[in-house]
Amino acid sequence: MALIDGPVLLILGTLLVTIILVKSLLFSPTIKRNGQSLRKPPDTLPLLGNGIRFLQARQTLFHWFTSCEKTFGYETFAISVPTLPPGVVINDPRNLEFVFKNESLFGKGEFFKSRSWDLFGYGIINADGNLWKAQRKAGLAFLNTSNLKVLNDVALAQYLDQTVELLLGKSEDGNVVDLQDVFHELTSLLMGKMAYNMEMHTKDDFTVGFDYASGVTAERFQNPLWFITDQFRRPFWKAIRAIRIFGDEIVAKAQSDKSEKAASALEKDRMGQMSGSLIKSLLDSIPDTEIVADAALNYLSAGRDTTAQALTWTFYLVMRHQGVRDEIQREIERLIAQHGGFGPSLFAPATSPYILAVFTEALRLYPPVPFEIKQAVASTTLPDGTYLPKGSVLVWCTWAMNRSHITWGADAEEFRPDRWIVDGKFVAKSAHEFPVFNGGQRLCLGKKMAEAVAVKTMAALFWMFSFSPATAGERSSKSSLTLPMEGGLPVRVQTRT
Ligand code: HEM
């Protein structure tokens, strides 16, 4: 579905043409390579540039970036959208390595912040400088090695038992179950308890509102007139209000937890001691509770939605590849045989190379954060000689980079987990070749957590159940800042005999 249609498109079109004319009179782009202008995608229009293309549905845009990558290979090319600063798309891992290594030259920038402000506010996704440092430090404390062990071995094990119970019920009554919902419930319970000491569910008003607001925010990056059109989207402002109220509730709950007697902490079990440790760290290091609330909401979005979506795409792909399913089974059986039984700490990224490879390969084809946008804080030159004036927008499309034939070979579009295995071991790629978790100083803080949660969940569920799709055909993603599956993933589930 296109983002805008009918008469609205006509009015916006007229407005756009006016803005373009003014802009082209006032501003001439100066992005160059070796003194020459950069090549543009073949369908670039005079004056409108790639503006119309960006109004199209998100999935169509992914395909467009992928076809541009096929046309240009690693060559950096120019894109232009009316009302926006001049921009480039990079596909060469060398250029991305430069961006990751020179974080101070490429900020989130006004382009990103202005669009995501309503949703992310002062949170880490939007923050630069000291505000970013304080939130990152609190996150590092939450995700330290001993906490991760409790999170995986105790909390996840408990919530996975609940998931298994639910699926057992579905296997008995033969009803269809939406696996995306199942995974979202699992990660909501996990993040809610461990990070905030709260019970959170996938159908909570906050979650539904956040999902909707994320979709509208994503469309802002495609619609150059978002600041006008969004004024009339009342459901969006309602959702934003609900999100803010929930942020305040998280902080209020943490403050009241904090004022409980310190002595009671000594009596708690390991899970009790870790519960709420992210929000505690945030409150300890940031005096302003408004910022703490934003930080808490950002962490929730970063940690739970991405992981649930990644698991959904993984199960979708495995259901379509019986050979991969069989290989997962062999790895599970091998580990169980080695250890004499099924235990919660048996399956981890380090012990289960093939399961980790399956998850990583699904992330390659369906990266939960499919685009990244930065803005040049100062004029700079990329390793390939592209000169970017201050303020230029720099985009990389992880979705397209992950399908590059140059990086991944002729079978880049195929789901082939074996590409990650060498001599029986999982071999990772560098962040600039495989930017699914970002890189440099802003490498995703939850990478290890996501991988550990995924491996355990896959092992537990594939050991117990077989899954088959309840609907035919390919699935695609819906509009969002991340990559939720449109319509969820309806499946039938059976216990394995
Ligand atoms: C498969 C799952 C995940 C994927 C693919 C993923 C991917 C990413 C990406 C691409 C970014 C950079 C976003 C940007 O700056 O525009 C990021 C940042 C971040 N992620 Fe993850 N993430 C995942 C899971 C998690 C989990 C489980 C957590 C834990 C709470 C987490 C916490 C964060 C945080 C705090 C940041 C901001 C880091 C910073 O700016 O310094 N992520 N993630």
XYZ file of C-alpha atoms and ligand atoms in Angstrom:
540
model
C 0.000 0.000 0.000
C 1.311 3.501 -0.867
C 1.774 5.931 2.017
C -0.425 8.649 0.508
C -2.948 8.529 -2.312
C -5.761 10.326 -4.156
C -6.446 14.057 -3.779
C -4.027 14.352 -0.854
C -1.279 13.334 -3.259
C -2.295 16.104 -5.654
C -2.175 18.810 -2.959
C 1.123 17.510 -1.653
C 2.465 17.347 -5.199
C 1.723 21.040 -5.742
C 3.332 21.935 -2.450
C 6.349 19.821 -3.292
C 6.916 21.473 -6.643
C 6.836 24.900 -4.953
C 9.334 23.818 -2.331
C 11.625 22.251 -4.930
C 11.696 25.390 -7.017
C 12.562 27.538 -3.989
C 15.125 25.013 -2.836
C 16.813 24.675 -6.205
C 17.095 28.453 -6.414
C 18.658 28.707 -2.950
C 20.780 25.591 -2.720
C 23.043 23.668 -5.048
C 24.333 20.323 -3.760
C 28.078 19.939 -3.598
C 28.587 16.242 -2.983
C 31.384 15.211 -5.367
C 33.838 12.424 -6.090
C 37.062 13.298 -7.890
C 35.473 16.606 -8.854
C 32.499 14.898 -10.517
C 28.864 14.675 -9.440
C 27.807 11.236 -8.231
C 25.686 8.933 -10.373
C 21.975 8.755 -9.516
C 19.522 5.839 -9.679
C 18.162 5.457 -13.240
C 14.591 6.366 -12.214
C 15.594 9.732 -10.660
C 13.250 12.488 -11.882
C 14.153 16.074 -12.729
C 13.372 18.348 -9.741
C 11.500 15.640 -7.824
C 14.608 13.449 -7.574
C 13.680 10.247 -5.734
C 10.831 11.922 -3.843
C 8.008 9.895 -5.427
C 9.924 6.666 -4.923
C 10.148 7.407 -1.213
C 6.372 7.714 -0.968
C 5.988 4.051 -1.850
C 5.353 1.228 0.576
C 8.311 0.200 2.638
C 8.712 -3.295 1.214
C 8.827 -1.771 -2.295
C 11.537 0.583 -1.096
C 13.658 -2.339 0.157
C 13.488 -3.877 -3.318
C 14.445 -0.537 -4.850
C 17.532 -0.241 -2.608
C 18.426 -3.829 -3.495
C 18.125 -3.163 -7.226
C 20.243 0.012 -6.823
C 22.884 -2.106 -5.090
C 22.841 -4.454 -8.094
C 23.267 -1.456 -10.441
C 25.973 0.397 -8.525
C 27.729 -2.387 -6.597
C 29.986 -0.759 -4.008
C 29.857 2.636 -5.773
C 28.407 5.395 -3.564
C 25.459 7.031 -5.342
C 23.423 10.189 -4.800
C 19.794 10.412 -3.782
C 17.718 13.533 -3.569
C 14.372 14.184 -1.990
C 12.692 17.599 -2.112
C 12.897 19.508 1.208
C 15.846 17.397 2.389
C 19.593 18.033 2.429
C 21.545 16.232 -0.321
C 22.237 12.574 0.432
C 24.243 9.524 -0.518
C 23.713 5.792 -0.186
C 26.764 3.733 0.736
C 27.120 0.014 0.054
C 30.874 -0.408 0.295
C 31.855 -1.984 3.652
C 35.042 0.145 3.597
C 32.949 3.301 3.717
C 30.802 1.891 6.498
C 33.904 0.951 8.481
C 34.995 4.595 8.192
C 31.587 5.744 9.487
C 31.744 3.326 12.432
C 35.303 4.397 13.280
C 34.497 8.110 13.043
C 31.330 8.302 15.086
C 32.040 11.942 15.961
C 31.829 12.919 12.264
C 28.420 11.290 11.760
C 25.750 12.185 14.289
C 22.123 11.171 14.442
C 21.555 14.674 13.086
C 18.509 16.895 12.870
C 17.133 14.886 9.971
C 16.731 11.789 12.166
C 15.995 13.499 15.468
C 13.276 15.806 14.221
C 11.322 12.844 12.843
C 11.793 10.483 15.765
C 11.587 13.037 18.569
C 7.924 12.448 19.449
C 8.558 8.729 19.872
C 12.093 8.542 21.300
C 12.513 11.940 23.013
C 15.761 12.082 25.008
C 16.280 8.292 24.811
C 19.508 6.582 23.725
C 18.353 5.990 20.130
C 18.148 9.777 19.654
C 20.877 10.924 22.010
C 24.424 12.095 21.331
C 27.188 13.300 23.701
C 26.890 13.042 27.507
C 23.227 12.111 27.414
C 24.111 9.098 25.261
C 27.095 8.152 27.469
C 25.015 8.073 30.680
C 22.357 5.851 29.117
C 24.891 3.548 27.524
C 26.682 3.127 30.879
C 23.428 2.195 32.608
C 22.710 -0.339 29.840
C 26.172 -1.879 30.169
C 25.576 -2.386 33.900
C 22.217 -4.059 33.198
C 23.707 -6.379 30.575
C 26.845 -7.403 32.500
C 27.936 -11.047 32.405
C 26.406 -12.123 35.713
C 23.065 -10.438 34.968
C 22.971 -12.062 31.539
C 23.448 -15.442 33.181
C 20.453 -14.885 35.481
C 18.422 -13.494 32.608
C 19.080 -16.538 30.445
C 19.328 -19.417 32.893
C 16.633 -18.361 35.345
C 14.189 -15.824 33.895
C 14.150 -16.983 30.268
C 13.937 -20.609 31.384
C 10.839 -19.746 33.449
C 9.117 -17.768 30.681
C 9.989 -20.418 28.113
C 8.177 -22.963 30.277
C 5.075 -20.747 30.003
C 5.536 -20.547 26.219
C 5.822 -24.323 25.967
C 2.625 -24.714 28.053
C 0.767 -22.372 25.718
C 1.971 -24.198 22.609
C 1.103 -27.572 24.144
C -2.454 -26.294 24.555
C -2.521 -25.188 20.916
C -1.167 -28.515 19.723
C -3.978 -30.299 21.578
C -6.863 -28.123 20.393
C -5.449 -27.858 16.840
C -5.997 -24.097 16.695
C -3.813 -21.740 14.712
C -1.394 -19.674 16.793
C 0.400 -16.460 15.841
C 4.088 -17.099 16.524
C 4.922 -13.398 16.302
C 2.561 -12.784 19.229
C 4.052 -15.707 21.125
C 7.591 -14.329 20.764
C 6.499 -10.798 21.542
C 4.825 -11.991 24.724
C 8.003 -13.870 25.682
C 10.304 -10.873 25.181
C 7.782 -8.509 26.842
C 7.717 -10.669 29.972
C 11.496 -11.001 29.958
C 12.405 -7.346 29.408
C 9.532 -6.129 31.608
C 10.666 -8.146 34.598
C 14.430 -7.975 34.212
C 14.778 -4.353 33.165
C 11.831 -2.722 34.989
C 10.468 -5.241 37.520
C 7.083 -4.952 35.827
C 4.712 -7.407 34.215
C 4.396 -6.475 30.549
C 2.370 -8.142 27.830
C 2.130 -7.928 24.066
C -1.525 -6.822 24.124
C -1.008 -3.990 26.660
C -2.347 -0.599 25.514
C 1.151 0.792 25.641
C 2.511 -1.922 23.331
C -0.289 -1.514 20.811
C 0.156 2.291 20.869
C 3.927 2.006 20.483
C 3.540 -0.315 17.512
C 1.243 2.174 15.792
C 3.422 5.209 16.601
C 6.505 3.382 15.309
C 4.721 2.859 11.974
C 3.844 6.556 11.676
C 7.386 7.575 12.679
C 8.862 5.299 10.001
C 6.633 6.908 7.360
C 8.036 10.326 8.328
C 11.363 9.279 6.798
C 9.624 8.697 3.480
C 7.159 11.568 3.453
C 8.876 14.967 3.016
C 5.736 16.784 4.237
C 5.278 14.729 7.417
C 5.323 17.842 9.602
C 2.108 18.977 7.907
C 0.313 15.646 7.374
C 1.017 14.346 10.897
C -0.705 17.330 12.499
C -3.998 15.715 11.419
C -3.253 12.171 12.610
C -5.131 12.205 15.903
C -4.551 8.503 16.686
C -0.812 9.200 16.510
C -0.938 11.939 19.141
C -3.190 9.770 21.287
C -0.638 6.949 21.075
C 2.227 9.309 21.931
C 0.343 10.518 25.030
C -0.251 6.908 26.131
C 3.445 6.129 25.611
C 4.507 9.120 27.742
C 2.097 8.118 30.521
C 3.509 4.608 30.512
C 7.073 5.987 30.690
C 6.075 7.930 33.817
C 4.531 4.782 35.301
C 7.786 2.846 34.815
C 9.702 5.574 36.677
C 7.126 5.868 39.483
C 7.153 2.097 40.027
C 10.969 2.070 40.164
C 11.009 4.919 42.675
C 8.568 3.122 44.939
C 10.583 -0.137 44.602
C 13.679 1.806 45.599
C 12.124 3.119 48.753
C 11.356 -0.438 49.944
C 13.610 -1.666 52.731
C 17.091 -2.448 51.416
C 17.214 -5.461 53.728
C 14.537 -7.264 51.757
C 16.903 -7.396 48.768
C 19.095 -9.816 50.705
C 16.245 -12.265 51.013
C 15.454 -12.261 47.331
C 16.462 -15.035 44.939
C 18.798 -14.413 41.981
C 15.962 -13.378 39.697
C 14.527 -11.051 42.352
C 17.890 -9.373 42.814
C 18.303 -8.642 39.127
C 14.696 -7.573 38.469
C 14.414 -3.914 37.560
C 18.185 -3.458 37.402
C 18.112 -1.339 34.208
C 15.701 1.249 35.547
C 17.619 1.331 38.873
C 20.877 2.077 37.011
C 19.170 4.752 34.931
C 17.725 6.434 38.032
C 21.105 6.294 39.773
C 22.957 7.947 36.896
C 20.424 10.444 35.464
C 18.820 13.047 37.775
C 16.030 14.132 35.396
C 13.113 11.676 35.573
C 11.725 12.806 32.200
C 14.962 11.656 30.574
C 14.894 8.414 32.572
C 11.372 7.704 31.289
C 12.452 8.267 27.679
C 15.549 6.115 28.195
C 13.421 3.309 29.651
C 11.033 3.372 26.686
C 13.929 3.343 24.206
C 15.500 0.301 25.859
C 12.192 -1.479 25.834
C 11.718 -0.904 22.128
C 15.345 -1.765 21.295
C 15.373 -4.949 23.348
C 12.024 -6.633 23.039
C 10.594 -5.820 19.586
C 13.767 -6.525 17.619
C 14.360 -9.889 19.283
C 10.742 -11.035 18.895
C 10.704 -10.032 15.219
C 14.033 -11.736 14.539
C 12.698 -14.975 16.036
C 9.532 -14.694 13.944
C 11.480 -14.423 10.664
C 13.780 -17.236 11.791
C 10.889 -19.655 12.377
C 9.275 -18.531 9.105
C 12.448 -19.391 7.164
C 13.074 -22.669 8.971
C 9.512 -23.829 8.221
C 10.326 -23.364 4.535
C 13.635 -25.256 4.668
C 13.270 -28.830 5.922
C 17.008 -29.508 5.495
C 17.804 -26.701 7.944
C 15.153 -28.012 10.352
C 16.779 -31.465 10.278
C 20.225 -30.038 10.928
C 18.928 -28.075 13.956
C 17.489 -31.340 15.284
C 20.845 -33.080 14.899
C 22.608 -30.326 16.864
C 20.027 -30.492 19.659
C 20.299 -34.288 19.871
C 24.105 -34.152 19.864
C 24.161 -31.729 22.820
C 21.573 -33.683 24.765
C 23.550 -36.894 24.209
C 26.788 -35.220 25.340
C 25.210 -33.914 28.559
C 22.842 -36.747 29.312
C 19.617 -34.696 29.198
C 17.902 -31.418 28.329
C 18.848 -28.519 30.658
C 18.277 -24.751 30.547
C 21.969 -23.839 30.288
C 22.815 -26.435 27.645
C 22.026 -24.318 24.627
C 24.044 -21.138 24.223
C 25.654 -19.392 21.244
C 29.042 -20.893 22.184
C 27.739 -24.488 22.364
C 25.291 -24.376 19.435
C 27.091 -23.079 16.312
C 24.498 -24.300 13.855
C 21.508 -22.832 15.708
C 23.384 -19.531 16.001
C 24.144 -19.712 12.261
C 20.441 -20.210 11.483
C 19.502 -17.187 13.576
C 22.271 -15.061 12.044
C 21.315 -16.069 8.521
C 17.693 -15.071 9.233
C 18.983 -11.713 10.536
C 20.906 -11.292 7.298
C 17.815 -11.668 5.137
C 15.419 -9.940 7.542
C 17.414 -7.384 9.565
C 15.175 -5.956 12.342
C 16.667 -2.498 11.713
C 16.666 -2.401 7.905
C 17.856 1.208 7.320
C 20.306 3.511 9.043
C 20.523 7.257 8.569
C 23.312 9.561 9.732
C 24.171 13.151 9.033
C 27.664 14.612 8.518
C 28.476 16.777 11.547
C 31.389 18.323 9.614
C 32.568 18.149 6.002
C 34.392 14.903 5.366
C 35.668 12.581 2.638
C 34.812 8.872 2.562
C 37.563 6.304 1.747
C 36.240 6.011 -1.828
C 36.870 9.753 -2.347
C 33.250 10.936 -1.964
C 33.281 14.424 -0.477
C 30.350 15.128 1.856
C 29.654 18.700 2.886
C 28.493 19.309 6.470
C 24.818 18.394 6.881
C 24.751 15.761 4.088
C 22.558 12.770 4.797
C 24.249 9.367 4.658
C 22.116 6.246 4.331
C 22.911 2.569 4.326
C 20.271 -0.016 3.743
C 21.231 -3.095 5.712
C 18.507 -5.039 3.891
C 20.215 -4.338 0.537
C 23.806 -4.663 1.788
C 22.941 -8.087 3.178
C 21.880 -9.182 -0.319
C 25.021 -7.935 -2.079
C 26.442 -10.502 -4.492
C 29.861 -8.918 -4.051
C 29.891 -9.533 -0.299
C 27.820 -12.725 -0.063
C 28.267 -14.417 -3.439
C 25.856 -15.406 -6.186
C 23.523 -17.160 -3.713
C 23.070 -14.022 -1.570
C 19.258 -14.237 -1.777
C 19.222 -17.826 -0.525
C 18.710 -18.843 3.084
C 21.847 -20.888 3.674
C 22.994 -21.009 7.332
C 26.043 -23.073 6.333
C 27.678 -19.910 5.021
C 28.427 -19.035 8.677
C 30.028 -22.384 9.512
C 33.690 -23.185 8.852
C 35.123 -26.497 10.121
C 32.120 -26.978 12.380
C 32.512 -23.552 14.017
C 30.474 -20.379 13.697
C 32.559 -17.656 12.053
C 31.247 -14.091 12.413
C 31.581 -11.295 9.835
C 32.803 -7.806 10.712
C 30.180 -5.207 11.647
C 30.871 -3.199 8.489
C 30.182 -6.206 6.263
C 27.201 -7.334 8.336
C 25.776 -4.183 9.985
C 22.707 -5.857 11.507
C 23.763 -4.814 15.014
C 25.281 -1.503 13.913
C 28.972 -1.019 14.773
C 31.694 1.137 16.303
C 30.933 2.909 19.569
C 27.231 2.483 18.985
C 27.276 -1.244 18.439
C 23.992 -2.683 19.718
C 24.265 -3.207 23.474
C 21.962 -6.198 23.425
C 23.654 -8.321 20.735
C 24.778 -11.013 23.175
C 21.437 -11.015 24.935
C 19.526 -11.332 21.659
C 21.701 -14.214 20.457
C 21.473 -16.070 23.753
C 17.692 -15.635 23.984
C 17.268 -16.746 20.369
C 19.432 -19.865 20.657
C 17.676 -21.045 23.834
C 14.225 -20.328 22.469
C 14.925 -22.087 19.177
C 16.397 -25.135 20.912
C 13.514 -25.447 23.390
C 10.740 -25.019 20.837
C 12.256 -27.034 17.990
C 13.007 -29.846 20.452
C 9.396 -30.023 21.609
C 7.382 -29.077 18.520
C 7.090 -29.109 14.786
C 5.573 -26.053 13.138
C 3.867 -25.637 9.787
C 2.563 -22.448 8.140
C -1.208 -21.929 8.448
C -1.248 -19.645 5.395
C 0.395 -20.006 2.003
C 2.676 -17.485 0.301
C 5.493 -15.151 1.212
C 5.264 -12.877 4.226
C 6.334 -9.255 4.171
C 6.929 -6.563 6.763
C 4.629 -3.737 7.769
C 5.511 -0.091 8.218
C 7.591 0.376 11.368
C 11.017 1.530 12.473
C 11.855 -2.148 12.898
C 10.647 -5.209 10.953
C 7.374 -6.671 12.244
C 5.728 -9.255 10.000
C 2.527 -7.956 8.430
C -0.367 -9.988 9.850
C 1.858 -11.972 12.219
C 2.966 -15.566 11.581
C -0.020 -17.925 11.850
C 1.147 -21.528 12.293
C -0.090 -24.942 13.316
C 1.895 -26.648 15.991
C 2.310 -30.330 16.833
C 4.287 -32.025 19.561
C 7.140 -34.107 18.181
C 6.807 -37.841 18.589
C 18.052 -9.299 17.102
C 17.966 -8.333 17.969
C 18.559 -6.970 17.832
C 18.993 -6.301 16.723
C 19.002 -6.768 15.285
C 19.467 -5.010 17.154
C 19.999 -4.044 16.319
C 20.408 -2.795 16.716
C 20.828 -1.731 15.845
C 20.920 -1.798 14.324
C 21.129 -0.664 16.603
C 21.565 0.730 16.120
C 20.322 1.599 16.052
C 20.614 3.033 15.701
O 21.443 3.655 16.353
O 20.011 3.542 14.770
C 20.910 -1.059 17.974
C 21.121 -0.228 19.035
C 20.829 -0.578 20.328
N 20.363 -1.786 20.782
Fe 19.963 -3.394 19.682
N 19.324 -4.925 18.511
C 18.787 -6.100 18.968
C 18.501 -6.443 20.279
C 18.756 -5.648 21.364
C 18.538 -6.044 22.736
C 18.058 -7.402 23.217
C 18.862 -4.978 23.507
C 18.827 -4.958 25.013
C 18.203 -4.272 25.783
C 19.301 -3.904 22.608
C 19.708 -2.656 22.992
C 20.186 -1.685 22.141
C 20.583 -0.364 22.579
C 20.547 0.171 23.993
C 20.987 0.328 21.438
C 21.521 1.764 21.346
C 23.033 1.702 21.395
C 23.690 3.064 21.288
O 23.201 3.924 20.548
O 24.730 3.227 21.930
N 19.226 -4.359 21.323
N 20.480 -2.349 18.015
